[in-house]
Amino acid sequence: MPSRVIDISLPLTTTPPVPGDPPFARRLFLDQAAHGCEAAAWSMSAHAAAHIDFPAHFLPGGKRAGDYPAEAFVLPAVVVACGQALRLGPELLAAADPRPGEAVLFATRNSRERRFAGPDFPADFAAVSPALARELTARRVALAGLDAMSIEPLNDPAYPVHNILLSAGVLILEGLDLSQAPIGRCRLVCLPLAVPEAEASPTRAVLLV
């Protein structure tokens, strides 16, 4: 049994959405006073707060949530300390030495500085470079995670990092808070919602340490 379970998910209710995405909203359609119980409807993007991107997000005919077994979202992971860098390069992997099939989670200044605490989407944030994405695919990792609402800057409409990773079958986990995550190896649990056709899904991501 793990000695600790560490929640690494940014909250749905306060995390600013990627510009252009609909914000999270919760609306009561039953309430205690009138109906004797409470029930709510939610509306949000599939890419809200902590979420997984599947290949179908960018690749026509790419895999979707339902194409993966549940065990694909319970996997060994390594948390990498990224210092003050805003553009994360492949040199970060030298000490961490991720193994094939592992998840690699990049703990950056985004978490320490609470850049995604809201209410506004930050003007800049630490993000993965195409060179780092290529090195991750060369090392045959299973998943790449970042403490930002996008794994790459939003200023390149070609989205090279998403395309490099997803084309190689590397899942992308965005919307993390790694401020309490220990550096080094642990176990990641990030089960998506049971929406088989989803190109992305919110998740409650945790580390088992």
Short mmCIF file of N, CA, C and O in Angstrom, two decimals, residues 51-164:
data_model
loop_
_atom_site.label_atom_id
_atom_site.label_comp_id
_atom_site.label_asym_id
_atom_site.label_seq_id
_atom_site.Cartn_x
_atom_site.Cartn_y
_atom_site.Cartn_z
N HIS A 51 -6.73 17.06 -17.25
CA HIS A 51 -7.35 16.27 -18.31
C HIS A 51 -6.30 15.57 -19.16
O HIS A 51 -5.14 15.98 -19.20
N ILE A 52 -6.74 14.51 -19.83
CA ILE A 52 -5.88 13.75 -20.73
C ILE A 52 -6.26 14.05 -22.16
O ILE A 52 -7.44 14.06 -22.52
N ASP A 53 -5.25 14.31 -23.00
CA ASP A 53 -5.44 14.42 -24.45
C ASP A 53 -5.11 13.07 -25.09
O ASP A 53 -4.04 12.49 -24.85
N PHE A 54 -6.03 12.58 -25.92
CA PHE A 54 -5.82 11.35 -26.68
C PHE A 54 -5.43 11.70 -28.11
O PHE A 54 -5.65 12.84 -28.57
N PRO A 55 -4.86 10.77 -28.88
CA PRO A 55 -4.45 11.08 -30.25
C PRO A 55 -5.53 11.70 -31.12
O PRO A 55 -5.24 12.56 -31.96
N ALA A 56 -6.80 11.33 -30.92
CA ALA A 56 -7.89 11.88 -31.74
C ALA A 56 -8.04 13.38 -31.57
O ALA A 56 -8.69 14.03 -32.40
N HIS A 57 -7.44 13.96 -30.55
CA HIS A 57 -7.48 15.41 -30.35
C HIS A 57 -6.88 16.14 -31.56
O HIS A 57 -7.37 17.20 -31.97
N PHE A 58 -5.84 15.56 -32.16
CA PHE A 58 -5.19 16.20 -33.30
C PHE A 58 -5.12 15.32 -34.55
O PHE A 58 -4.93 15.84 -35.65
N LEU A 59 -5.26 14.00 -34.40
CA LEU A 59 -5.01 13.09 -35.50
C LEU A 59 -6.31 12.48 -36.02
O LEU A 59 -7.00 11.78 -35.25
N PRO A 60 -6.67 12.72 -37.27
CA PRO A 60 -7.85 12.05 -37.83
C PRO A 60 -7.70 10.53 -37.72
O PRO A 60 -6.66 9.97 -38.09
N GLY A 61 -8.71 9.88 -37.20
CA GLY A 61 -8.63 8.44 -37.01
C GLY A 61 -7.81 8.01 -35.82
O GLY A 61 -7.60 6.80 -35.62
N GLY A 62 -7.35 8.96 -35.01
CA GLY A 62 -6.53 8.63 -33.85
C GLY A 62 -7.32 7.97 -32.74
O GLY A 62 -8.56 8.04 -32.69
N LYS A 63 -6.62 7.33 -31.83
CA LYS A 63 -7.26 6.65 -30.72
C LYS A 63 -8.01 7.62 -29.82
O LYS A 63 -7.60 8.77 -29.65
N ARG A 64 -9.09 7.10 -29.23
CA ARG A 64 -9.93 7.86 -28.31
C ARG A 64 -9.94 7.17 -26.95
O ARG A 64 -9.34 6.09 -26.77
N ALA A 65 -10.63 7.76 -25.98
CA ALA A 65 -10.61 7.24 -24.62
C ALA A 65 -10.98 5.76 -24.58
O ALA A 65 -10.36 4.97 -23.85
N GLY A 66 -11.99 5.38 -25.34
CA GLY A 66 -12.46 4.00 -25.29
C GLY A 66 -11.53 2.99 -25.91
O GLY A 66 -11.77 1.78 -25.81
N ASP A 67 -10.47 3.44 -26.56
CA ASP A 67 -9.51 2.52 -27.18
C ASP A 67 -8.43 2.05 -26.20
O ASP A 67 -7.55 1.28 -26.60
N TYR A 68 -8.50 2.52 -24.95
CA TYR A 68 -7.48 2.17 -23.96
C TYR A 68 -8.11 1.38 -22.81
O TYR A 68 -9.20 1.72 -22.35
N PRO A 69 -7.41 0.37 -22.31
CA PRO A 69 -7.87 -0.30 -21.10
C PRO A 69 -7.62 0.58 -19.88
O PRO A 69 -6.76 1.47 -19.91
N ALA A 70 -8.35 0.31 -18.83
CA ALA A 70 -8.21 1.13 -17.62
C ALA A 70 -6.79 1.12 -17.08
O ALA A 70 -6.30 2.12 -16.55
N GLU A 71 -6.09 -0.02 -17.24
CA GLU A 71 -4.73 -0.09 -16.68
C GLU A 71 -3.75 0.83 -17.38
O GLU A 71 -2.65 1.09 -16.86
N ALA A 72 -4.11 1.38 -18.55
CA ALA A 72 -3.23 2.33 -19.23
C ALA A 72 -3.08 3.63 -18.45
O ALA A 72 -2.16 4.40 -18.70
N PHE A 73 -3.96 3.85 -17.47
CA PHE A 73 -3.96 5.10 -16.72
C PHE A 73 -3.49 4.91 -15.28
O PHE A 73 -3.64 5.80 -14.44
N VAL A 74 -2.91 3.75 -15.00
CA VAL A 74 -2.25 3.47 -13.73
C VAL A 74 -0.86 2.99 -14.10
O VAL A 74 -0.67 1.87 -14.57
N LEU A 75 0.13 3.85 -13.92
CA LEU A 75 1.44 3.53 -14.49
C LEU A 75 2.58 4.14 -13.68
O LEU A 75 2.38 5.13 -12.95
N PRO A 76 3.77 3.58 -13.79
CA PRO A 76 4.92 4.16 -13.10
C PRO A 76 5.24 5.53 -13.69
O PRO A 76 5.05 5.76 -14.89
N ALA A 77 5.71 6.41 -12.83
CA ALA A 77 5.97 7.79 -13.25
C ALA A 77 7.24 8.31 -12.63
O ALA A 77 7.70 7.80 -11.60
N VAL A 78 7.79 9.33 -13.26
CA VAL A 78 8.92 10.05 -12.69
C VAL A 78 8.60 11.54 -12.78
O VAL A 78 8.18 12.04 -13.83
N VAL A 79 8.74 12.24 -11.65
CA VAL A 79 8.52 13.69 -11.58
C VAL A 79 9.87 14.37 -11.74
O VAL A 79 10.83 14.06 -11.03
N VAL A 80 9.94 15.31 -12.68
CA VAL A 80 11.18 15.98 -13.05
C VAL A 80 11.14 17.43 -12.58
O VAL A 80 10.20 18.17 -12.89
N ALA A 81 12.16 17.85 -11.85
CA ALA A 81 12.27 19.25 -11.42
C ALA A 81 12.81 20.08 -12.58
O ALA A 81 13.84 19.76 -13.16
N CYS A 82 12.12 21.18 -12.88
CA CYS A 82 12.47 21.98 -14.07
C CYS A 82 13.02 23.36 -13.75
O CYS A 82 13.26 24.16 -14.66
N GLY A 83 13.23 23.67 -12.48
CA GLY A 83 13.81 24.95 -12.12
C GLY A 83 12.98 26.12 -12.59
O GLY A 83 11.76 26.11 -12.55
N GLN A 84 13.67 27.15 -13.10
CA GLN A 84 13.01 28.39 -13.53
C GLN A 84 12.76 28.44 -15.03
O GLN A 84 12.29 29.45 -15.54
N ALA A 85 13.07 27.39 -15.74
CA ALA A 85 12.96 27.41 -17.20
C ALA A 85 11.52 27.63 -17.64
O ALA A 85 10.58 27.08 -17.05
N LEU A 86 11.37 28.42 -18.70
CA LEU A 86 10.06 28.59 -19.33
C LEU A 86 9.91 27.70 -20.55
O LEU A 86 8.80 27.26 -20.87
N ARG A 87 11.00 27.42 -21.25
CA ARG A 87 10.96 26.51 -22.39
C ARG A 87 11.78 25.27 -22.03
O ARG A 87 12.99 25.33 -21.88
N LEU A 88 11.10 24.17 -21.83
CA LEU A 88 11.71 22.97 -21.28
C LEU A 88 12.40 22.18 -22.38
O LEU A 88 11.76 21.80 -23.37
N GLY A 89 13.69 21.91 -22.19
CA GLY A 89 14.48 21.22 -23.20
C GLY A 89 14.81 19.80 -22.82
O GLY A 89 14.59 19.36 -21.67
N PRO A 90 15.37 19.02 -23.74
CA PRO A 90 15.67 17.60 -23.51
C PRO A 90 16.71 17.36 -22.43
O PRO A 90 16.78 16.25 -21.90
N GLU A 91 17.51 18.37 -22.10
CA GLU A 91 18.52 18.18 -21.06
C GLU A 91 17.90 17.83 -19.71
O GLU A 91 18.56 17.25 -18.83
N LEU A 92 16.63 18.15 -19.52
CA LEU A 92 15.96 17.85 -18.25
C LEU A 92 15.83 16.35 -18.00
O LEU A 92 15.66 15.91 -16.86
N LEU A 93 15.93 15.55 -19.05
CA LEU A 93 15.74 14.11 -18.90
C LEU A 93 17.00 13.37 -18.50
O LEU A 93 16.95 12.20 -18.15
N ALA A 94 18.14 14.05 -18.54
CA ALA A 94 19.42 13.37 -18.30
C ALA A 94 19.45 12.73 -16.91
O ALA A 94 19.77 11.54 -16.77
N ALA A 95 19.11 13.49 -15.88
CA ALA A 95 19.17 12.96 -14.52
C ALA A 95 17.98 12.06 -14.22
O ALA A 95 18.12 11.04 -13.53
N ALA A 96 16.81 12.41 -14.74
CA ALA A 96 15.61 11.62 -14.45
C ALA A 96 15.65 10.27 -15.14
O ALA A 96 15.13 9.28 -14.60
N ASP A 97 16.22 10.21 -16.33
CA ASP A 97 16.39 8.97 -17.09
C ASP A 97 15.10 8.15 -17.16
O ASP A 97 15.05 7.01 -16.68
N PRO A 98 14.04 8.71 -17.76
CA PRO A 98 12.77 7.96 -17.82
C PRO A 98 12.90 6.70 -18.65
O PRO A 98 13.66 6.63 -19.62
N ARG A 99 12.15 5.68 -18.23
CA ARG A 99 12.21 4.37 -18.87
C ARG A 99 11.03 4.20 -19.83
O ARG A 99 9.99 4.84 -19.68
N PRO A 100 11.16 3.33 -20.81
CA PRO A 100 10.02 3.05 -21.69
C PRO A 100 8.79 2.63 -20.89
O PRO A 100 8.88 1.86 -19.94
N GLY A 101 7.65 3.20 -21.26
CA GLY A 101 6.40 2.87 -20.59
C GLY A 101 6.08 3.70 -19.37
O GLY A 101 4.98 3.60 -18.81
N GLU A 102 7.00 4.55 -18.94
CA GLU A 102 6.74 5.41 -17.79
C GLU A 102 6.02 6.69 -18.21
O GLU A 102 6.07 7.11 -19.36
N ALA A 103 5.38 7.32 -17.23
CA ALA A 103 4.90 8.69 -17.38
C ALA A 103 5.98 9.64 -16.89
O ALA A 103 6.69 9.34 -15.92
N VAL A 104 6.12 10.77 -17.57
CA VAL A 104 7.07 11.81 -17.15
C VAL A 104 6.28 13.07 -16.86
O VAL A 104 5.55 13.58 -17.73
N LEU A 105 6.38 13.57 -15.62
CA LEU A 105 5.64 14.75 -15.19
C LEU A 105 6.63 15.87 -14.89
O LEU A 105 7.56 15.68 -14.10
N PHE A 106 6.42 17.02 -15.52
CA PHE A 106 7.35 18.13 -15.40
C PHE A 106 6.83 19.14 -14.38
O PHE A 106 5.82 19.81 -14.60
N ALA A 107 7.56 19.24 -13.25
CA ALA A 107 7.21 20.17 -12.18
C ALA A 107 7.95 21.48 -12.42
O ALA A 107 9.17 21.54 -12.31
N THR A 108 7.23 22.54 -12.75
CA THR A 108 7.83 23.80 -13.17
C THR A 108 7.43 24.94 -12.24
O THR A 108 6.67 24.77 -11.28
N ARG A 109 7.88 26.10 -12.61
CA ARG A 109 7.50 27.32 -11.88
C ARG A 109 6.01 27.59 -11.97
O ARG A 109 5.45 28.36 -11.16
N ASN A 110 5.31 26.98 -12.92
CA ASN A 110 3.86 27.16 -13.00
C ASN A 110 3.18 26.80 -11.69
O ASN A 110 2.28 27.50 -11.22
N SER A 111 3.62 25.67 -11.09
CA SER A 111 3.03 25.24 -9.82
C SER A 111 3.46 26.14 -8.68
O SER A 111 2.64 26.60 -7.88
N ARG A 112 4.76 26.43 -8.60
CA ARG A 112 5.27 27.24 -7.49
C ARG A 112 4.66 28.63 -7.49
O ARG A 112 4.38 29.21 -6.44
N GLU A 113 4.47 29.19 -8.67
CA GLU A 113 3.96 30.55 -8.79
C GLU A 113 2.44 30.60 -8.97
O GLU A 113 1.89 31.68 -9.15
N ARG A 114 1.81 29.46 -8.94
CA ARG A 114 0.34 29.35 -9.05
C ARG A 114 -0.18 30.10 -10.29
O ARG A 114 -1.13 30.86 -10.23
N ARG A 115 0.48 29.86 -11.41
CA ARG A 115 0.14 30.60 -12.63
C ARG A 115 -1.24 30.25 -13.16
O ARG A 115 -1.81 31.03 -13.94
N PHE A 116 -1.76 29.08 -12.78
CA PHE A 116 -3.08 28.70 -13.28
C PHE A 116 -4.12 28.68 -12.16
O PHE A 116 -5.13 28.00 -12.25
N ALA A 117 -3.87 29.48 -11.13
CA ALA A 117 -4.83 29.57 -10.02
C ALA A 117 -6.03 30.43 -10.38
O ALA A 117 -7.03 30.43 -9.66
N GLY A 118 -5.94 31.18 -11.50
CA GLY A 118 -7.05 32.01 -11.94
C GLY A 118 -7.02 33.38 -11.28
O GLY A 118 -6.15 33.68 -10.47
N PRO A 119 -7.99 34.22 -11.67
CA PRO A 119 -9.08 33.93 -12.60
C PRO A 119 -8.68 34.02 -14.08
O PRO A 119 -9.40 33.51 -14.92
N ASP A 120 -7.54 34.66 -14.38
CA ASP A 120 -7.19 34.88 -15.78
C ASP A 120 -6.16 33.87 -16.26
O ASP A 120 -5.30 33.41 -15.49
N PHE A 121 -6.23 33.53 -17.54
CA PHE A 121 -5.23 32.66 -18.15
C PHE A 121 -3.91 33.43 -18.23
O PHE A 121 -3.88 34.58 -18.66
N PRO A 122 -2.78 32.82 -17.83
CA PRO A 122 -1.52 33.57 -17.79
C PRO A 122 -1.01 33.93 -19.18
O PRO A 122 -1.23 33.20 -20.15
N ALA A 123 -0.31 35.07 -19.27
CA ALA A 123 0.24 35.52 -20.55
C ALA A 123 1.36 34.61 -21.01
O ALA A 123 1.57 34.43 -22.22
N ASP A 124 2.10 34.01 -20.07
CA ASP A 124 3.17 33.07 -20.43
C ASP A 124 3.27 32.03 -19.34
O ASP A 124 2.85 32.26 -18.19
N PHE A 125 3.84 30.90 -19.67
CA PHE A 125 3.96 29.81 -18.71
C PHE A 125 5.03 28.84 -19.20
O PHE A 125 5.37 28.80 -20.39
N ALA A 126 5.57 28.08 -18.27
CA ALA A 126 6.57 27.06 -18.63
C ALA A 126 5.90 25.98 -19.47
O ALA A 126 4.81 25.51 -19.15
N ALA A 127 6.58 25.57 -20.55
CA ALA A 127 5.98 24.65 -21.50
C ALA A 127 7.05 23.80 -22.16
O ALA A 127 8.24 24.15 -22.17
N VAL A 128 6.63 22.68 -22.74
CA VAL A 128 7.54 21.72 -23.37
C VAL A 128 7.93 22.21 -24.76
O VAL A 128 7.08 22.70 -25.53
N SER A 129 9.19 22.07 -25.11
CA SER A 129 9.68 22.44 -26.44
C SER A 129 9.55 21.25 -27.39
O SER A 129 9.49 20.09 -26.96
N PRO A 130 9.52 21.49 -28.69
CA PRO A 130 9.52 20.37 -29.64
C PRO A 130 10.71 19.44 -29.47
O PRO A 130 10.58 18.22 -29.62
N ALA A 131 11.88 19.98 -29.13
CA ALA A 131 13.06 19.13 -28.93
C ALA A 131 12.85 18.16 -27.77
O ALA A 131 13.23 16.98 -27.85
N LEU A 132 12.24 18.63 -26.69
CA LEU A 132 11.95 17.75 -25.56
C LEU A 132 10.89 16.72 -25.96
O LEU A 132 10.99 15.54 -25.59
N ALA A 133 9.89 17.13 -26.71
CA ALA A 133 8.87 16.19 -27.16
C ALA A 133 9.49 15.06 -27.98
O ALA A 133 9.14 13.89 -27.82
N ARG A 134 10.42 15.42 -28.87
CA ARG A 134 11.07 14.39 -29.69
C ARG A 134 11.89 13.43 -28.82
O ARG A 134 11.93 12.22 -29.09
N GLU A 135 12.54 13.96 -27.79
CA GLU A 135 13.33 13.09 -26.91
C GLU A 135 12.42 12.16 -26.11
O GLU A 135 12.75 10.99 -25.88
N LEU A 136 11.26 12.65 -25.71
CA LEU A 136 10.30 11.80 -24.99
C LEU A 136 9.85 10.63 -25.87
O LEU A 136 9.73 9.50 -25.41
N THR A 137 9.58 10.92 -27.13
CA THR A 137 9.15 9.84 -28.03
C THR A 137 10.31 8.86 -28.27
O THR A 137 10.08 7.65 -28.36
N ALA A 138 11.54 9.38 -28.37
CA ALA A 138 12.69 8.50 -28.58
C ALA A 138 12.88 7.56 -27.40
O ALA A 138 13.33 6.42 -27.57
N ARG A 139 12.53 8.03 -26.22
CA ARG A 139 12.66 7.20 -25.01
C ARG A 139 11.44 6.31 -24.79
O ARG A 139 11.38 5.57 -23.82
N ARG A 140 10.45 6.42 -25.65
CA ARG A 140 9.25 5.58 -25.65
C ARG A 140 8.49 5.65 -24.33
O ARG A 140 8.03 4.64 -23.79
N VAL A 141 8.35 6.89 -23.82
CA VAL A 141 7.52 7.05 -22.62
C VAL A 141 6.06 6.87 -23.01
O VAL A 141 5.67 6.98 -24.17
N ALA A 142 5.22 6.61 -22.01
CA ALA A 142 3.80 6.37 -22.27
C ALA A 142 2.96 7.64 -22.17
O ALA A 142 1.93 7.76 -22.84
N LEU A 143 3.41 8.59 -21.34
CA LEU A 143 2.60 9.79 -21.07
C LEU A 143 3.53 10.92 -20.67
O LEU A 143 4.53 10.69 -19.98
N ALA A 144 3.19 12.13 -21.09
CA ALA A 144 3.90 13.34 -20.67
C ALA A 144 2.91 14.27 -19.99
O ALA A 144 1.82 14.53 -20.53
N GLY A 145 3.26 14.75 -18.80
CA GLY A 145 2.37 15.61 -18.04
C GLY A 145 3.03 16.92 -17.67
O GLY A 145 4.25 16.98 -17.46
N LEU A 146 2.21 17.96 -17.57
CA LEU A 146 2.72 19.31 -17.26
C LEU A 146 1.74 20.05 -16.37
O LEU A 146 0.53 19.88 -16.48
N ASP A 147 2.28 20.91 -15.52
CA ASP A 147 1.47 21.74 -14.63
C ASP A 147 1.04 23.02 -15.33
O ASP A 147 1.27 24.14 -14.85
N ALA A 148 0.40 22.87 -16.48
CA ALA A 148 -0.13 23.97 -17.27
C ALA A 148 -1.35 23.46 -18.01
O ALA A 148 -1.52 22.25 -18.21
N MET A 149 -2.19 24.37 -18.47
CA MET A 149 -3.39 23.98 -19.20
C MET A 149 -3.09 23.62 -20.65
O MET A 149 -3.96 23.14 -21.36
N SER A 150 -1.89 23.86 -21.10
CA SER A 150 -1.43 23.38 -22.41
C SER A 150 0.01 22.94 -22.25
O SER A 150 0.80 23.61 -21.58
N ILE A 151 0.37 21.83 -22.87
CA ILE A 151 1.74 21.34 -22.76
C ILE A 151 2.71 22.19 -23.56
O ILE A 151 3.92 22.12 -23.37
N GLU A 152 2.19 23.04 -24.44
CA GLU A 152 3.05 23.91 -25.25
C GLU A 152 2.46 25.31 -25.30
O GLU A 152 1.28 25.51 -25.01
N PRO A 153 3.28 26.32 -25.67
CA PRO A 153 2.74 27.68 -25.82
C PRO A 153 1.64 27.71 -26.87
O PRO A 153 1.58 26.86 -27.77
N LEU A 154 0.77 28.70 -26.76
CA LEU A 154 -0.39 28.78 -27.66
C LEU A 154 -0.14 29.65 -28.87
O LEU A 154 -1.07 29.96 -29.61
N ASN A 155 1.12 30.02 -29.12
CA ASN A 155 1.41 30.98 -30.19
C ASN A 155 1.78 30.32 -31.51
O ASN A 155 2.09 31.01 -32.48
N ASP A 156 1.78 28.99 -31.58
CA ASP A 156 2.10 28.30 -32.83
C ASP A 156 0.88 27.49 -33.26
O ASP A 156 0.56 26.46 -32.65
N PRO A 157 0.17 27.94 -34.30
CA PRO A 157 -1.06 27.23 -34.71
C PRO A 157 -0.83 25.82 -35.22
O PRO A 157 -1.78 25.05 -35.37
N ALA A 158 0.43 25.43 -35.46
CA ALA A 158 0.73 24.07 -35.89
C ALA A 158 0.77 23.09 -34.72
O ALA A 158 0.76 21.88 -34.93
N TYR A 159 0.84 23.60 -33.50
CA TYR A 159 0.90 22.77 -32.28
C TYR A 159 1.89 21.61 -32.45
O TYR A 159 1.52 20.43 -32.39
N PRO A 160 3.16 21.92 -32.64
CA PRO A 160 4.13 20.84 -32.90
C PRO A 160 4.27 19.85 -31.76
O PRO A 160 4.45 18.65 -32.00
N VAL A 161 4.24 20.30 -30.51
CA VAL A 161 4.45 19.39 -29.38
C VAL A 161 3.31 18.38 -29.29
O VAL A 161 3.53 17.17 -29.14
N HIS A 162 2.07 18.86 -29.39
CA HIS A 162 0.94 17.94 -29.39
C HIS A 162 1.08 16.92 -30.52
O HIS A 162 0.88 15.71 -30.31
N ASN A 163 1.41 17.38 -31.69
CA ASN A 163 1.48 16.47 -32.84
C ASN A 163 2.62 15.47 -32.71
O ASN A 163 2.45 14.29 -33.04
N ILE A 164 3.78 15.91 -32.24
CA ILE A 164 4.90 14.99 -32.06
C ILE A 164 4.54 13.88 -31.07
O ILE A 164 4.74 12.68 -31.33
#
